Amino acid sequence: MEVFVRLLALLVVLLLGTGLRTLGVLDAGRTARLNAVAYYVALPALIFVSTYDRAIGELLSPALFGGLLLVLFATAGLAWMVHRRRASRARQSVAVVQSYHSNLGYLGLPLVAATFDATVTAIASVVLGVVTLIQLPLTVLVLSTLNGADAALGAELRSLARNPVLGALLAGLAIGSIGFSVPAPAVTGLDLVGSLALPLALLCVGASLQFDLPSVDVGATGSIIALKIVCMPLLAWLVFSTLDVDTATLTATVVMFGTPTAVSTFVFAAELGGDSEFASLNVFATTLVSMATLFLLITLVG
């Protein structure tokens, strides 16, 4: 019941963001500023606090790294098989990337931190870092190749070096690995800031969700929902159960891969020739349905 109430509260905050956008309270400028606070301040603080007292060897094992690669590329391969016959390249490219590109930062990690203990949260931070380094270039490559768009992949890779989320992860793991002691007041302050990551992120995601019912392609959107929030976490469960990892790793990976399609896929679709209206609809649909599937996943692995 506690998990259900928590996820219901998340859904309320998400829909609140959508409502505030509709009323004009969260316009594009205010949403961008709120997004900046979440992305550059709250989320990095959450990641740092989760990892600063743990050595990298405790969190990133060969089994975790290999399992993450296997789940991501296996889901991407399944997505290609399912969507390869779609008539529109613009829609096909979006369908493929939105079937595997997870909302790990704005929903996955904050949700794990609010639901599970520090060990699971620390592993989820590493999952965020590793998968982001792979899924972002992969998404740019798929969209630009299928749509014939001119994408500066090198620029996207260089932007990862300036990514505050990855920077916070590396800083936390480095400090944890050398055993440096962080002052308690600093940890308390960062922990307080990090606790704002989930509500801020949900408001931003809610303010970004848009859809047009007459344009709904039920078959395509249904396939994306099935692949992203049903098949991907089940595949993660199978892979990491087979690898015989500890409970914390299994929990973190299954929940993180059970998150909906990332809002950033809409931005990439708009920039690289994808069907942006279709992309927006799928972000909304996977996010809404994931509230139920995440409840089930958290109940099972928790």
PDB file of N, CA and C in Angstrom, residues 9-11 56 94 109 123 198 215 264-265 286 291-292:
ATOM      1  N   ALA A   9       1.119   9.545  -5.658  1.00  0.00           N
ATOM      2  CA  ALA A   9       1.556  10.924  -5.422  1.00  0.00           C
ATOM      3  C   ALA A   9       2.430  11.419  -6.572  1.00  0.00           C
ATOM      4  N   LEU A  10       3.283  10.527  -7.104  1.00  0.00           N
ATOM      5  CA  LEU A  10       4.119  10.905  -8.251  1.00  0.00           C
ATOM      6  C   LEU A  10       3.264  11.234  -9.462  1.00  0.00           C
ATOM      7  N   LEU A  11       2.210  10.436  -9.681  1.00  0.00           N
ATOM      8  CA  LEU A  11       1.312  10.689 -10.804  1.00  0.00           C
ATOM      9  C   LEU A  11       0.613  12.030 -10.638  1.00  0.00           C
ATOM     10  N   ILE A  56      34.449   2.508  -6.301  1.00  0.00           N
ATOM     11  CA  ILE A  56      33.875   2.111  -7.588  1.00  0.00           C
ATOM     12  C   ILE A  56      33.807   0.592  -7.727  1.00  0.00           C
ATOM     13  N   VAL A  94      11.669   6.957 -34.730  1.00  0.00           N
ATOM     14  CA  VAL A  94      11.196   7.337 -33.397  1.00  0.00           C
ATOM     15  C   VAL A  94      10.746   6.109 -32.622  1.00  0.00           C
ATOM     16  N   LEU A 109      16.310   7.284 -11.284  1.00  0.00           N
ATOM     17  CA  LEU A 109      17.140   7.434 -10.087  1.00  0.00           C
ATOM     18  C   LEU A 109      16.396   8.115  -8.941  1.00  0.00           C
ATOM     19  N   ILE A 123      23.896   1.943  -6.719  1.00  0.00           N
ATOM     20  CA  ILE A 123      24.002   1.123  -7.931  1.00  0.00           C
ATOM     21  C   ILE A 123      23.176   1.734  -9.058  1.00  0.00           C
ATOM     22  N   LEU A 198      13.216  14.522  -7.536  1.00  0.00           N
ATOM     23  CA  LEU A 198      12.035  13.834  -8.053  1.00  0.00           C
ATOM     24  C   LEU A 198      10.860  14.779  -8.290  1.00  0.00           C
ATOM     25  N   SER A 215      -4.367  11.763 -33.684  1.00  0.00           N
ATOM     26  CA  SER A 215      -3.174  11.276 -34.390  1.00  0.00           C
ATOM     27  C   SER A 215      -2.628   9.970 -33.817  1.00  0.00           C
ATOM     28  N   SER A 264      13.762  13.410 -23.573  1.00  0.00           N
ATOM     29  CA  SER A 264      14.784  13.884 -24.522  1.00  0.00           C
ATOM     30  C   SER A 264      14.621  13.266 -25.907  1.00  0.00           C
ATOM     31  N   THR A 265      13.968  12.105 -26.007  1.00  0.00           N
ATOM     32  CA  THR A 265      13.770  11.501 -27.325  1.00  0.00           C
ATOM     33  C   THR A 265      12.890  12.378 -28.214  1.00  0.00           C
ATOM     34  N   THR A 286       3.882   6.158 -22.441  1.00  0.00           N
ATOM     35  CA  THR A 286       4.738   5.286 -21.635  1.00  0.00           C
ATOM     36  C   THR A 286       4.850   5.799 -20.202  1.00  0.00           C
ATOM     37  N   MET A 291       3.319   4.219 -14.492  1.00  0.00           N
ATOM     38  CA  MET A 291       2.935   4.391 -13.097  1.00  0.00           C
ATOM     39  C   MET A 291       2.374   3.082 -12.537  1.00  0.00           C
ATOM     40  N   ALA A 292       1.662   2.328 -13.380  1.00  0.00           N
ATOM     41  CA  ALA A 292       1.116   1.036 -12.946  1.00  0.00           C
ATOM     42  C   ALA A 292       2.185  -0.047 -12.986  1.00  0.00           C
TER      43      ALA A 292
END
